mmCIF file of C-alpha atoms and ligand atoms in Angstrom:
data_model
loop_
_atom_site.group_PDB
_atom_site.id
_atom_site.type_symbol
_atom_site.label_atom_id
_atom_site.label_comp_id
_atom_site.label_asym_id
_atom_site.label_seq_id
_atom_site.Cartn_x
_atom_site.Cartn_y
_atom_site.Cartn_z
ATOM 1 C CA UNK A 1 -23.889 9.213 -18.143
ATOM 2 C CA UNK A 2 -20.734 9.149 -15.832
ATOM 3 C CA UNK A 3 -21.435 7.304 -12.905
ATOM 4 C CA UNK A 4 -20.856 8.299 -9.014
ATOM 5 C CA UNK A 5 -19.068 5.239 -7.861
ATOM 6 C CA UNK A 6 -15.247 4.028 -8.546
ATOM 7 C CA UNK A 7 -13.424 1.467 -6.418
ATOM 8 C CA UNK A 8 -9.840 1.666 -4.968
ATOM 9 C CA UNK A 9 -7.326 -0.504 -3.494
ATOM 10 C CA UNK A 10 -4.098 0.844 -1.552
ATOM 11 C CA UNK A 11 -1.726 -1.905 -2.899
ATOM 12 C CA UNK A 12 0.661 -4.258 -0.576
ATOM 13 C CA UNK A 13 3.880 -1.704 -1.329
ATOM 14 C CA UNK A 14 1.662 1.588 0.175
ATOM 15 C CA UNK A 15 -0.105 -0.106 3.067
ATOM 16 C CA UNK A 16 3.465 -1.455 4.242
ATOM 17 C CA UNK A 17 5.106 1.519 3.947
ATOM 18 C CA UNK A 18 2.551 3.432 6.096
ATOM 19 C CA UNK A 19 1.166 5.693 3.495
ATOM 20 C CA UNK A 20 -2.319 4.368 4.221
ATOM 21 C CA UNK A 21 -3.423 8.009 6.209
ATOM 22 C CA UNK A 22 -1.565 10.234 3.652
ATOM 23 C CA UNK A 23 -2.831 8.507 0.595
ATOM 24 C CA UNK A 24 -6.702 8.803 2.242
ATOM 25 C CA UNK A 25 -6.410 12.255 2.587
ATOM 26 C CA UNK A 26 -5.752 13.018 -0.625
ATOM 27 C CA UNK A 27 -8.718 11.148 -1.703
ATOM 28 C CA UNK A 28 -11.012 12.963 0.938
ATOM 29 C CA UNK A 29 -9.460 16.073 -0.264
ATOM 30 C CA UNK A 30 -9.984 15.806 -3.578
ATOM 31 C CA UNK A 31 -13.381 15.365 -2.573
ATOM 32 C CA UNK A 32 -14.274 11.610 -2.626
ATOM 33 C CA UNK A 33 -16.759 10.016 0.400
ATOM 34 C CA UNK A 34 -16.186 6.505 1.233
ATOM 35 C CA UNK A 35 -19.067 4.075 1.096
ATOM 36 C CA UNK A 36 -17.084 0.953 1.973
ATOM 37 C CA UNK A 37 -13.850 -0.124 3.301
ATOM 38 C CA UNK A 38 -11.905 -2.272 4.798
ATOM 39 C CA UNK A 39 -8.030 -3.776 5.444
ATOM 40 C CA UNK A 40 -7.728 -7.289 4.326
ATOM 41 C CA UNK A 41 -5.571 -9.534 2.223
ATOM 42 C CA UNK A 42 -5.888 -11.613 -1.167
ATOM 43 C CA UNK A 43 -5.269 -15.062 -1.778
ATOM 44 C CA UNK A 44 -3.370 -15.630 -4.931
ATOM 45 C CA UNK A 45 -6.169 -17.474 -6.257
ATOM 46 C CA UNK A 46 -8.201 -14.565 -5.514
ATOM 47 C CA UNK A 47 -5.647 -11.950 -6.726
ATOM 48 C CA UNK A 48 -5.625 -13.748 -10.187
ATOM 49 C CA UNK A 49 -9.587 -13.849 -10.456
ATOM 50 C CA UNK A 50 -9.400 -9.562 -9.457
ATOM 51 C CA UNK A 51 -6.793 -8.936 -12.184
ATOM 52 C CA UNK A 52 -7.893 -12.149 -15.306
ATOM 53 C CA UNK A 53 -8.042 -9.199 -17.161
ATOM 54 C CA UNK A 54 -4.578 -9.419 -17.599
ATOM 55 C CA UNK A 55 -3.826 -12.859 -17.454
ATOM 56 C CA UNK A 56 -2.395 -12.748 -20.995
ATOM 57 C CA UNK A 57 -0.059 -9.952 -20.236
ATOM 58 C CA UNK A 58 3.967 -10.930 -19.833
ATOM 59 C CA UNK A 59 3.579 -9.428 -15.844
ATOM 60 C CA UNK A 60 0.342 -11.281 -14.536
ATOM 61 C CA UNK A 61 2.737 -13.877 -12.430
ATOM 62 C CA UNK A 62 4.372 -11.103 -11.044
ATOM 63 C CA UNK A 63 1.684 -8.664 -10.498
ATOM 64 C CA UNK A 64 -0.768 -11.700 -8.568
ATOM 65 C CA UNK A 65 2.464 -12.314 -6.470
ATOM 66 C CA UNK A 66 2.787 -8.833 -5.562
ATOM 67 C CA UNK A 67 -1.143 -7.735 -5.081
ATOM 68 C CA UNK A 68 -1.341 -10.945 -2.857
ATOM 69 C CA UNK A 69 2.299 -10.287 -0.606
ATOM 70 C CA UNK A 70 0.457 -8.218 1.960
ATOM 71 C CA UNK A 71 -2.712 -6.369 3.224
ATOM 72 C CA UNK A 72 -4.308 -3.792 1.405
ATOM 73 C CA UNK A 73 -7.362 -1.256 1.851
ATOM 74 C CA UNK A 74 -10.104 -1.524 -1.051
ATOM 75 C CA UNK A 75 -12.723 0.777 -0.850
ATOM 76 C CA UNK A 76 -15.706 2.427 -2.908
ATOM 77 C CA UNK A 77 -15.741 5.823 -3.278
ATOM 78 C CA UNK A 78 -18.261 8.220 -4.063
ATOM 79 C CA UNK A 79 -17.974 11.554 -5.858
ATOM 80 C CA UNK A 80 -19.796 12.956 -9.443
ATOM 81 C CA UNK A 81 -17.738 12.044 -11.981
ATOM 82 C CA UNK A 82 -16.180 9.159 -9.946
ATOM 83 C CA UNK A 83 -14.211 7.355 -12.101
ATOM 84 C CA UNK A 84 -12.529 9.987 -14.714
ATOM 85 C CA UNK A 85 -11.718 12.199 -11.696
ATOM 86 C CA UNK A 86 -10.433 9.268 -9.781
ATOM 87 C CA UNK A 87 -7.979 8.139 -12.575
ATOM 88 C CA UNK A 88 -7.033 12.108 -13.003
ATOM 89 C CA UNK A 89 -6.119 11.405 -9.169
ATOM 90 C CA UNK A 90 -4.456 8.638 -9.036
ATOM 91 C CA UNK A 91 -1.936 9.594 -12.482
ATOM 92 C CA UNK A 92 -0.036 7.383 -15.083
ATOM 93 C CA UNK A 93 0.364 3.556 -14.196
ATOM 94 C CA UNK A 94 4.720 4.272 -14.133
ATOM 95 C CA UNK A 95 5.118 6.846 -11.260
ATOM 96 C CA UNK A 96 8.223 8.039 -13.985
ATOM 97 C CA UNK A 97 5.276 9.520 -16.064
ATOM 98 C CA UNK A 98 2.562 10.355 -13.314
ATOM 99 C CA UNK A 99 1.912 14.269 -12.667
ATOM 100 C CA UNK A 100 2.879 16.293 -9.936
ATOM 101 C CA UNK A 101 0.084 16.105 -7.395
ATOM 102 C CA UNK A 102 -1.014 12.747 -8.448
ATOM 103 C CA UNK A 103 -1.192 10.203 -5.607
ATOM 104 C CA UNK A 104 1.287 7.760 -7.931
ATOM 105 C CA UNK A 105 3.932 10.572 -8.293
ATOM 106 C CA UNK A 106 3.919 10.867 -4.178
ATOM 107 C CA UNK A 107 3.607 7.478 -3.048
ATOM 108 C CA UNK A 108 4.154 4.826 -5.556
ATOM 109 C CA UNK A 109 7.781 3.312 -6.089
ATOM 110 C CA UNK A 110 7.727 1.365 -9.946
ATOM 111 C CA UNK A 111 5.258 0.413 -12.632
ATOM 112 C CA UNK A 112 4.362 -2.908 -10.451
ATOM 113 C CA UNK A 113 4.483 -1.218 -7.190
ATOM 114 C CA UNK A 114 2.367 1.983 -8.125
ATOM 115 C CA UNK A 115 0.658 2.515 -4.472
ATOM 116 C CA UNK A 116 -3.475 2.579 -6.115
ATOM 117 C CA UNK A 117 -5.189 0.635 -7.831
ATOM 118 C CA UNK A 118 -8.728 2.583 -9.735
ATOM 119 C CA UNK A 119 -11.394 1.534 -11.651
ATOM 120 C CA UNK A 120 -10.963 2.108 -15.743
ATOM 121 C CA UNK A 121 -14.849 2.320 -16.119
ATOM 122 C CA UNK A 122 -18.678 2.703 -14.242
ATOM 123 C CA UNK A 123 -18.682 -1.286 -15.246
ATOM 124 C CA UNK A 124 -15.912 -1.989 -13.643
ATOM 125 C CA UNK A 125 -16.165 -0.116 -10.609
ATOM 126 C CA UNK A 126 -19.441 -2.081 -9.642
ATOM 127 C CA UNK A 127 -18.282 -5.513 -10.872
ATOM 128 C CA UNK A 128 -14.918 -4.886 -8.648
ATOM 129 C CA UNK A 129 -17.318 -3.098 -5.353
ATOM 130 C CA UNK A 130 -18.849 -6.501 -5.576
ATOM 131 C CA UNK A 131 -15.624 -8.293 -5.364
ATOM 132 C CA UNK A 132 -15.018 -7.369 -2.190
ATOM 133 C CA UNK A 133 -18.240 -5.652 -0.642
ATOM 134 C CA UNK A 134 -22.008 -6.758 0.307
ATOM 135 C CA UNK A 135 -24.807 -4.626 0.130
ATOM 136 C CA UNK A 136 -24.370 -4.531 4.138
ATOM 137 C CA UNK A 137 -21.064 -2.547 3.904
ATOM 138 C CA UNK A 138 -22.098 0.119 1.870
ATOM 139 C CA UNK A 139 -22.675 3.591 3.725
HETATM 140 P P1 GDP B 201 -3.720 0.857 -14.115
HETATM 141 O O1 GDP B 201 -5.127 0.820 -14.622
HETATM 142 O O2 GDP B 201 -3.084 2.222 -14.205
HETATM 143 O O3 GDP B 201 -3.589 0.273 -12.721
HETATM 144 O O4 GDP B 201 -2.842 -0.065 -15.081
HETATM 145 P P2 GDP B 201 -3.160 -1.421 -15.876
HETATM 146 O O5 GDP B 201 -4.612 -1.746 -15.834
HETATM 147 O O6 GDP B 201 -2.494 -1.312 -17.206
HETATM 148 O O7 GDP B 201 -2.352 -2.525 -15.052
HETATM 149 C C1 GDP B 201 -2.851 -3.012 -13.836
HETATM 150 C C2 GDP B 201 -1.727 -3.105 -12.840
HETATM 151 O O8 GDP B 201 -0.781 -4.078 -13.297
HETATM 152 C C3 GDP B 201 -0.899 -1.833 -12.662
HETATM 153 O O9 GDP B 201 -1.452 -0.911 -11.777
HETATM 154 C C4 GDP B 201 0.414 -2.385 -12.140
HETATM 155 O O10 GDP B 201 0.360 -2.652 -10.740
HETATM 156 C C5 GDP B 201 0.523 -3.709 -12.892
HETATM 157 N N1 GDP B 201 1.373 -3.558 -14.081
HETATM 158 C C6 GDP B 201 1.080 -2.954 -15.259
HETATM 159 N N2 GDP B 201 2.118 -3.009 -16.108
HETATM 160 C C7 GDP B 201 3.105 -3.667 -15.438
HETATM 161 C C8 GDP B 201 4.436 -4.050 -15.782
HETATM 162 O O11 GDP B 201 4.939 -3.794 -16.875
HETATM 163 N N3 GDP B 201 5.134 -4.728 -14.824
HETATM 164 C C9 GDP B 201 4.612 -5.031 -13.607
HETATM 165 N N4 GDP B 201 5.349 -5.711 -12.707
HETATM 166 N N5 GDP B 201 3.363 -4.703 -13.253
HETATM 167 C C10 GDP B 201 2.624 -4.015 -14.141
#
């Protein structure tokens, strides 16, 4: 069963360009509650242990050295469906291919520098919530 919980970041490229406000509302208006947040910034060590995932792929260097550049806001959200409707939300990874009304197609500026980051599954979301959140945060 689909879960209720997904987990967001706004990435460096957003949050310095001011788009933290307008990029919220769109989440609250597509009817996500937020259960944790906060504004903070990654280490590259920690950057690399968020995104291992990847650490094979050809853009890892680049991607640690961006996610790590400046602050960003990560947050768990709450809706039914959370996850599936969040990706529907947040559109393709390259903002070339993301659909209108998709936070990406607004906001984000290249494939690197896409604005969001969102869970790909229920796993996920809770193994990245408790990357950055304690049991104290949640609301
Ligand atoms: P997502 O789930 O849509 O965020 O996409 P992925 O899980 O495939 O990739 C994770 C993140 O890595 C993306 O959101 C991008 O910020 C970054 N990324 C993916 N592909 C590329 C790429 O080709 N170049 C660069 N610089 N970054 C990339």
């Amino acid at each position: 069963m689909a879960g209720k919980y997904t987990f967001t970041m706004i990435k460096p490229d957003a949050v310095e360009k001011n788009n933290i406000g307008g990029i919220l509302e769109m989440m609250n208006a597509a009817g996500f509650r937020v259960v944790s947040m906060k504004l903070t910034q990654l280490s590259a060590a920690k950057a690399g242990e968020f995104y291992a995932v990847h650490s094979e792929r050809p853009f890892y260097g680049e991607l640690v050295e961006f996610m790590s550049s400046g602050p960003i806001v990560a947050a768990i959200l709450e809706k039914e469906n959370a996850v599936e409707d969040f990706r529907k939300l947040i559109g393709a990874t390259n903002p070339a291919n993301a659909e209108e009304g998709t936070i990406r197609k607004k906001y984000a500026e290249s494939m690197g520098k896409n604005a969001v980051h969102g869970s790909d599954s229920d796993e996920n979301a809770m193994i990245e919530g408790n990357f950055f959140f304690s049991g104290l945060e949640r609301f």
